[in-house]
Short mmCIF file of C-alpha atoms in Angstrom, two decimals:
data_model
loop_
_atom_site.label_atom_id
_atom_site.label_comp_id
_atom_site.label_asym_id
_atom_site.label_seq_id
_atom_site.Cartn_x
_atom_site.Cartn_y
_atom_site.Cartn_z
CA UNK A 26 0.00 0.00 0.00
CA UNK A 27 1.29 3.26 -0.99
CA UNK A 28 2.13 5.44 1.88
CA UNK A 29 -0.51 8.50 1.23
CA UNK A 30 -2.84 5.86 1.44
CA UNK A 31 -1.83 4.12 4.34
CA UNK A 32 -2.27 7.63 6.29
CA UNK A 33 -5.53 8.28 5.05
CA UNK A 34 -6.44 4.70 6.65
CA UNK A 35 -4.67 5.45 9.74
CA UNK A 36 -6.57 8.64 9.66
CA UNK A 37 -9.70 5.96 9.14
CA UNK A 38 -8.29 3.79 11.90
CA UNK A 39 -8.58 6.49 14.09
CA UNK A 40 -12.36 7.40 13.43
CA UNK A 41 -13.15 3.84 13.57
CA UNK A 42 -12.06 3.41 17.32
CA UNK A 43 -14.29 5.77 18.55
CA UNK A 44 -16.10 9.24 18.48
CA UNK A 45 -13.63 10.30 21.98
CA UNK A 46 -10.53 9.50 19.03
CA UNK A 47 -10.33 12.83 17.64
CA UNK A 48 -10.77 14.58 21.03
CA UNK A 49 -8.82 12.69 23.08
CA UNK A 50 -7.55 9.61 21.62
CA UNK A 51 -8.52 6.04 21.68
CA UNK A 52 -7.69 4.15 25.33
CA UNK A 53 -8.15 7.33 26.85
CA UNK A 54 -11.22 5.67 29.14
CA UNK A 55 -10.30 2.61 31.39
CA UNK A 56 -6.38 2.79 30.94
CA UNK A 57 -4.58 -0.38 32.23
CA UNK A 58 -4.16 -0.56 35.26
CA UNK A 59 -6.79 1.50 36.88
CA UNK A 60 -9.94 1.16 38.64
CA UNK A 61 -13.14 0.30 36.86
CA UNK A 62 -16.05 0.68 39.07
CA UNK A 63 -18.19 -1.68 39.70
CA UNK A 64 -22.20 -2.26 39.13
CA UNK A 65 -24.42 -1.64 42.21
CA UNK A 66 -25.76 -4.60 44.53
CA UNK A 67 -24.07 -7.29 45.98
CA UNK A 68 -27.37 -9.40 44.08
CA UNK A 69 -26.81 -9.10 40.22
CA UNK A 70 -29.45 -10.80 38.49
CA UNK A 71 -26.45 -12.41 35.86
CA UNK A 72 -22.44 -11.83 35.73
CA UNK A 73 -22.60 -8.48 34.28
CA UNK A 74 -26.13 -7.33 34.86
CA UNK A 75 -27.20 -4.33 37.48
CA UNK A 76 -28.86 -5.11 40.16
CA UNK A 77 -32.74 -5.45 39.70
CA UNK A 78 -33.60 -3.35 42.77
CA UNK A 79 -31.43 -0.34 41.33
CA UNK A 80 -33.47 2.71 39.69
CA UNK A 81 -32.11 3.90 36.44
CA UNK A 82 -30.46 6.89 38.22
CA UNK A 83 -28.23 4.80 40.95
CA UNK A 84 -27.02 2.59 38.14
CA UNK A 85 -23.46 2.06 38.65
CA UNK A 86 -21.27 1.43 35.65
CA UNK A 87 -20.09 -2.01 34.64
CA UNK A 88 -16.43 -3.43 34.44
CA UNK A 89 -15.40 -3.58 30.97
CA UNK A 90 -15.00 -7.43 31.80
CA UNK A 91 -18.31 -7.64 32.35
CA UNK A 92 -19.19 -5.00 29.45
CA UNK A 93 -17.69 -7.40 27.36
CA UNK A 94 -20.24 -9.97 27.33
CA UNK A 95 -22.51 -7.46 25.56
CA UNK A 96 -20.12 -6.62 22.76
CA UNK A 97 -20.80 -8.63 18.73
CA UNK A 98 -19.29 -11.68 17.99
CA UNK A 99 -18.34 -12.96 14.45
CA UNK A 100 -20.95 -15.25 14.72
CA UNK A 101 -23.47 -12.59 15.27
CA UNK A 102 -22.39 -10.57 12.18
CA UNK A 103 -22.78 -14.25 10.37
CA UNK A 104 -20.26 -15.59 7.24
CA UNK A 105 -17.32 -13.38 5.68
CA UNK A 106 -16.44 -11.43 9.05
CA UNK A 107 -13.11 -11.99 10.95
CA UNK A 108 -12.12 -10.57 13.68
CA UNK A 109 -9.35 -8.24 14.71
CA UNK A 110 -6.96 -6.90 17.23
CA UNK A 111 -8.80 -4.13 18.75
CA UNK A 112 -7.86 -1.29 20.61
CA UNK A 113 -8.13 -2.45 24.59
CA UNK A 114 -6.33 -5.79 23.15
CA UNK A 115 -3.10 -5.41 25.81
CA UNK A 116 -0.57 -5.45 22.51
CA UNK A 117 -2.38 -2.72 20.99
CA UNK A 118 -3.26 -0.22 24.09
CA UNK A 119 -0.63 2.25 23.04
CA UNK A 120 -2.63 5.63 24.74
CA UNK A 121 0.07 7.58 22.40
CA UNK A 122 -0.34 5.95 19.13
CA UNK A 123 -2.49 8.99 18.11
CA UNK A 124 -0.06 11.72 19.80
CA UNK A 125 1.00 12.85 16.24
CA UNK A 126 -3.14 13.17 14.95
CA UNK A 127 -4.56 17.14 15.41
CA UNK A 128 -7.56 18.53 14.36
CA UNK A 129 -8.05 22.12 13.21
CA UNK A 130 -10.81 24.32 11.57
CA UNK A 131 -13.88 23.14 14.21
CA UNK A 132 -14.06 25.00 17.23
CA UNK A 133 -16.16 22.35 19.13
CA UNK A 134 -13.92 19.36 18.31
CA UNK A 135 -10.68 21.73 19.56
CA UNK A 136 -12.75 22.76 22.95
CA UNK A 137 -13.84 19.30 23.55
CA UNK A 138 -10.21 18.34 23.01
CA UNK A 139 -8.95 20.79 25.67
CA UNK A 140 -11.40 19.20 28.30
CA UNK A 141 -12.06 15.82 27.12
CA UNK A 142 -11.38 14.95 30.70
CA UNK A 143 -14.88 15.84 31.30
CA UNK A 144 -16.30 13.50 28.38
CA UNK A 145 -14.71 10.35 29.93
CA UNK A 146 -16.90 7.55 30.60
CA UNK A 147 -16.20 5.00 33.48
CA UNK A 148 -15.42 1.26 31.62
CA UNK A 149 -15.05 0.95 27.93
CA UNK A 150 -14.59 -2.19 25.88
CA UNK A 151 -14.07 -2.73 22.12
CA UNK A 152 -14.19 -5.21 19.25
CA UNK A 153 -13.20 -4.75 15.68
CA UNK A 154 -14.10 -6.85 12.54
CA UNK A 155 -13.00 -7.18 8.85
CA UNK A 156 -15.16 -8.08 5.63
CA UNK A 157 -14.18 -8.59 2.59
CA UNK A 158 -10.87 -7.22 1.81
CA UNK A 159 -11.09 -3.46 2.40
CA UNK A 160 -14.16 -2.87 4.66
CA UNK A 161 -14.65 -2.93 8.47
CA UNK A 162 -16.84 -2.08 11.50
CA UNK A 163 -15.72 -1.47 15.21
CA UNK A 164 -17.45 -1.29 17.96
CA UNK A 165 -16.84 0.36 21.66
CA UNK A 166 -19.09 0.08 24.44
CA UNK A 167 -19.15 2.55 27.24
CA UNK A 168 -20.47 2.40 30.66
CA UNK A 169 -21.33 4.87 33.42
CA UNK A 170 -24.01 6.56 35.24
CA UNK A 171 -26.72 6.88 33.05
CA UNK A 172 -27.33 10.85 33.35
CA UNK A 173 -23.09 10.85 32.65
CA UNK A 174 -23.49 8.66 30.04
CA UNK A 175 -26.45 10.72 28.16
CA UNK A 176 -24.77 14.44 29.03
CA UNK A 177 -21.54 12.69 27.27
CA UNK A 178 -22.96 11.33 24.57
CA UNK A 179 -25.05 14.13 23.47
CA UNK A 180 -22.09 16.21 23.95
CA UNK A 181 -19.76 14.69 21.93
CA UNK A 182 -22.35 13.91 19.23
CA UNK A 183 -22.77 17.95 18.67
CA UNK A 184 -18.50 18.56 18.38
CA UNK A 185 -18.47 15.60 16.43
CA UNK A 186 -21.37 17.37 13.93
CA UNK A 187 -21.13 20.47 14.35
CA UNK A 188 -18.72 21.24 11.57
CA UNK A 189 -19.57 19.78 8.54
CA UNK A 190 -15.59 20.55 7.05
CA UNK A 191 -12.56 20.42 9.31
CA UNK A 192 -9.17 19.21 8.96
CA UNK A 193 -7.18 16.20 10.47
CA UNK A 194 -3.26 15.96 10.12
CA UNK A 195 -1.38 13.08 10.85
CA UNK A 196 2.43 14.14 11.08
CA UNK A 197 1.82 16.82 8.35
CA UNK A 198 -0.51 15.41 6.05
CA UNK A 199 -3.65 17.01 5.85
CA UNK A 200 -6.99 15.26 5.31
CA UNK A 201 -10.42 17.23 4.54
CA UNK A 202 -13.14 15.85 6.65
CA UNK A 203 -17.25 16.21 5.84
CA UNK A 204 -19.35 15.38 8.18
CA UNK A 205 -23.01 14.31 7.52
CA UNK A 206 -26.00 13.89 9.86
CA UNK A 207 -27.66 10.90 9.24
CA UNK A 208 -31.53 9.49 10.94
CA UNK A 209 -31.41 8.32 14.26
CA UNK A 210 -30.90 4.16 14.02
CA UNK A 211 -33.20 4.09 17.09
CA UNK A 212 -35.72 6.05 18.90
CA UNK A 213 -35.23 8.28 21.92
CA UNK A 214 -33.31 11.03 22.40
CA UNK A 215 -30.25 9.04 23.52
CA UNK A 216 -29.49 7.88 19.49
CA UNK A 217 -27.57 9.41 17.11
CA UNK A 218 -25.40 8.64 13.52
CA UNK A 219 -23.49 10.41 11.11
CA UNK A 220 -21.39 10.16 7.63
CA UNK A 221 -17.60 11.28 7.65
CA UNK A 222 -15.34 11.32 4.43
CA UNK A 223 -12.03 11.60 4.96
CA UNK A 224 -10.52 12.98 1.92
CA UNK A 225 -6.46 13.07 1.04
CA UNK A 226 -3.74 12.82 -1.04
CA UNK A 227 -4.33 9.24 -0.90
CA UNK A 228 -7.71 9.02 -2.17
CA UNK A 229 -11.06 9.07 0.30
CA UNK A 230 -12.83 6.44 2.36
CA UNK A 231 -16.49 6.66 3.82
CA UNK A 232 -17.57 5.86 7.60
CA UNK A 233 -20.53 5.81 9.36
CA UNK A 234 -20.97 6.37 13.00
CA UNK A 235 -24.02 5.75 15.09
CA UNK A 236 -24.70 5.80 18.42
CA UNK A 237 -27.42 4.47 21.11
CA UNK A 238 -27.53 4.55 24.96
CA UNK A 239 -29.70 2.50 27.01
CA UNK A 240 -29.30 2.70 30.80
CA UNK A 241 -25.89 2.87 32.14
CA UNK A 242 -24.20 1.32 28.36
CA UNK A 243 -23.97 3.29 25.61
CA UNK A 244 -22.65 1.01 22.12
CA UNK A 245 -20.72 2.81 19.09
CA UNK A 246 -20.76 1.45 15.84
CA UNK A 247 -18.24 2.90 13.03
CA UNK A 248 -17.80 1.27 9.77
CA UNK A 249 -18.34 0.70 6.62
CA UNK A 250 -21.64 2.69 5.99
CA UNK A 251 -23.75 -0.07 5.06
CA UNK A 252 -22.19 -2.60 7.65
CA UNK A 253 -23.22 -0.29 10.24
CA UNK A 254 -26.80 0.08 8.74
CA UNK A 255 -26.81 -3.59 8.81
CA UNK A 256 -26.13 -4.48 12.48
CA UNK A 257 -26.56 -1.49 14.16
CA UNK A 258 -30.03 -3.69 15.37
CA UNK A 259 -28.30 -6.88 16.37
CA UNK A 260 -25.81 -4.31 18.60
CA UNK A 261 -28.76 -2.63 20.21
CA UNK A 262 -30.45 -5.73 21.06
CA UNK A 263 -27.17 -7.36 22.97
CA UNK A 264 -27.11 -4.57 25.75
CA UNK A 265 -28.44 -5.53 28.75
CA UNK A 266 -32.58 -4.03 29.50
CA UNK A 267 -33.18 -0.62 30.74
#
């Protein structure tokens, strides 16, 4: 691969593992090493589940252990997908891998960046997946309080859209991003999804982001636009009942 284009998919890389990438950087929530809070109730109805005499506002966040139970599996996604190294893997949790990545021309994304201490959730656990030979979908799970989680969400959801052209650099290359608001892929307030093109020297590639919290997870899906479309569902219907 030619080395413009293996920026622009590093660029891609970088969108895929997450909406907080571009603010703060992927592996910025639940570094190694620290404390991941744990769900409320010594009773949980299931390994991973809240309690079932907690109210939606003293939900407690999950441990990405358990958050893991409720991420996609190849066998969910069905034939042609394989799956990857992703980025909580312990090989690939490099928090500085994305020190060299800036974003300029957006005055939302470049606040958010200065604080995105404040848009850190409390566990986070991630999955990525191939198909084909050039197209792929991750997905990140976050979990925290559920009023955190929503004020987050819809916070990072209006940086994330509220330019529709900014740049990203990686070392010096420059890559034009659009950004497109797409429908909701579920309803409630708490749902959102949007188009970025990342456009460069290298040539352009196409994601789709959309997002959905219920109770005290939220899921991200970024991908391939149509493999999103496809099992954004399947995703939704994996996390654990308000």
């Amino acid at each position: 691969m030619p080395v413009k284009q293996r920026r622009i998919s590093r660029m891609a890389a970088a969108a895929a593992c997450g909406i907080l990438a571009l603010a703060a950087g992927c592996g910025s929530t639940t570094a190694a090493g620290k404390h991941e809070a744990k769900p409320i109730g010594s009773r949980a109805t299931a390994p991973g589940s809240p309690s079932s005499s907690a109210s939606p506002v003293d939900l407690k966040p999950f441990q990405g252990q358990q958050l893991r139970h409720y991420l996609l599996t190849a066998d969910d996604l069905g034939p042609g997908y394989t799956q990857t190294e992703t980025p909580d893997d312990k090989k690939a949790a490099d928090p500085h891998r994305y020190d060299d990545m800036g974003v300029s021309g957006c005055p939302a994304l470049e606040e958010l960046g200065k604080h995105s201490d404040e848009v850190q959730f409390a566990a986070k656990t991630s999955v990525g997946f191939t198909f084909g030979s050039d197209s792929t979908l991750g997905e990140e799970l976050h979990s925290d309080a559920p009023s955190k989680l929503a004020a987050g969400l819809r916070r990072l959801m209006h940086a994330q859209t509220s330019c529709p052209t900014y740049t990203m650099t990686s070392g010096s290359t420059p890559v034009t991003v659009t950004v497109r608001k797409d429908d909701a892929p579920s309803p409630g307030p708490d749902a959102y999804a949007y188009t970025t093109t990342l456009t460069g020297p290298g040539g352009s590639q196409v994601l789709k982001t959309a997002a959905v919290r219920r109770s005290n997870v939220m899921v991200m899906l970024v991908g391939a636009p149509a493999l999103v479309d496809q099992h954004i569902g399947a995703a939704i219907a994996k996390l654990p009942a308000s």
